[in-house]
């Protein structure tokens, strides 16, 4: 083998190594980019699902609060009516006592 052939082989080997490294690097970057895009999509989906779940929970809590307010209002009205009836009954007793005197 001549020195020219050795140099040619060495250059070919180095060129092959450099090109392999470049191609490998490009493929790796492409893979990383694709993986990052998949992660971004999954994170957006998770966030959207979380927002939907939060909105549903919010609606449920608002509905529970409205139901509780209606129940409290009904209880208050029942108590007010009971006290009003008691007042009316006491007023009638007082009128009857006044008439008896």
C-alpha positions in Angstrom: 0.0 0.0 0.0 1.2 3.4 -0.9 1.1 6.4 1.3 -1.5 7.9 -1.0 -3.8 4.9 -0.4 -3.3 5.1 3.3 -4.1 8.8 3.3 -7.2 8.1 1.1 -8.4 5.3 3.5 -7.8 7.5 6.5 -9.7 10.4 5.0 -12.5 8.0 4.0 -12.7 6.6 7.5 -12.7 10.1 9.1 -15.3 11.3 6.6 -17.4 8.3 7.4 -17.1 8.9 11.2 -17.9 12.6 10.8 -20.9 11.9 8.5 -22.1 9.2 10.9 -21.8 11.5 13.8 -23.7 14.3 12.0 -26.4 11.9 10.8 -26.7 10.4 14.3 -26.9 13.9 15.8 -29.6 15.0 13.4 -31.6 11.8 14.0 -31.2 12.3 17.8 -32.3 15.9 17.6 -35.3 14.9 15.5 -36.2 12.2 18.0 -35.9 14.6 20.9 -38.0 17.2 19.1 -40.7 14.6 18.3 -40.7 13.4 21.9 -40.9 17.0 23.2 -43.9 17.6 20.9 -45.6 14.5 22.2 -45.0 15.6 25.8 -46.3 19.0 25.0 -49.5 17.5 23.5 -50.0 15.2 26.4 -49.5 18.1 28.9 -52.0 20.3 27.0 -54.5 17.4 27.1 -53.9 16.9 30.8 -54.4 20.6 31.4 -57.6 20.7 29.3 -59.0 17.6 31.2 -58.0 19.3 34.5 -59.8 22.5 33.5 -62.9 20.5 32.5 -62.8 18.6 35.8 -62.4 21.9 37.8 -65.3 23.5 35.9 -67.5 20.5 36.7 -66.5 20.6 40.3 -67.2 24.3 40.4 -70.6 23.8 39.0 -71.3 21.0 41.4 -70.3 23.1 44.4 -72.4 26.0 43.1 -75.4 23.7 42.8 -74.8 22.3 46.3 -74.6 25.9 47.7 -77.8 26.9 45.9 -79.6 23.8 47.3 -78.3 24.5 50.8 -79.5 28.1 50.5 -83.0 26.9 49.4 -83.1 24.5 52.3 -82.0 27.2 54.8 -84.6 29.6 53.3 -87.3 26.9 53.7 -86.3 26.2 57.3 -86.3 29.9 58.1 -89.7 30.4 56.5 -91.0 27.4 58.5 -89.6 28.8 61.7 -91.0 32.2 60.9 -94.4 30.8 60.2 -94.3 28.8 63.4 -93.4 31.9 65.5 -96.0 33.9 63.6 -98.6 31.3 64.5 -97.4 31.3 68.1 -97.7 35.1 68.2 -101.2 35.0 66.7 -102.2 32.4 69.2 -100.8 34.5 72.1 -102.5 37.6 70.8 -105.9 35.7 70.7 -105.3 34.5 74.3 -104.6 38.1 75.4 -107.8 39.3 73.6 -109.8 36.6 75.2 -108.5 37.5 78.7 -109.2 41.2 78.0 -112.7 40.4 77.0 -113.1 38.2 80.0 -112.2 41.1 82.3 
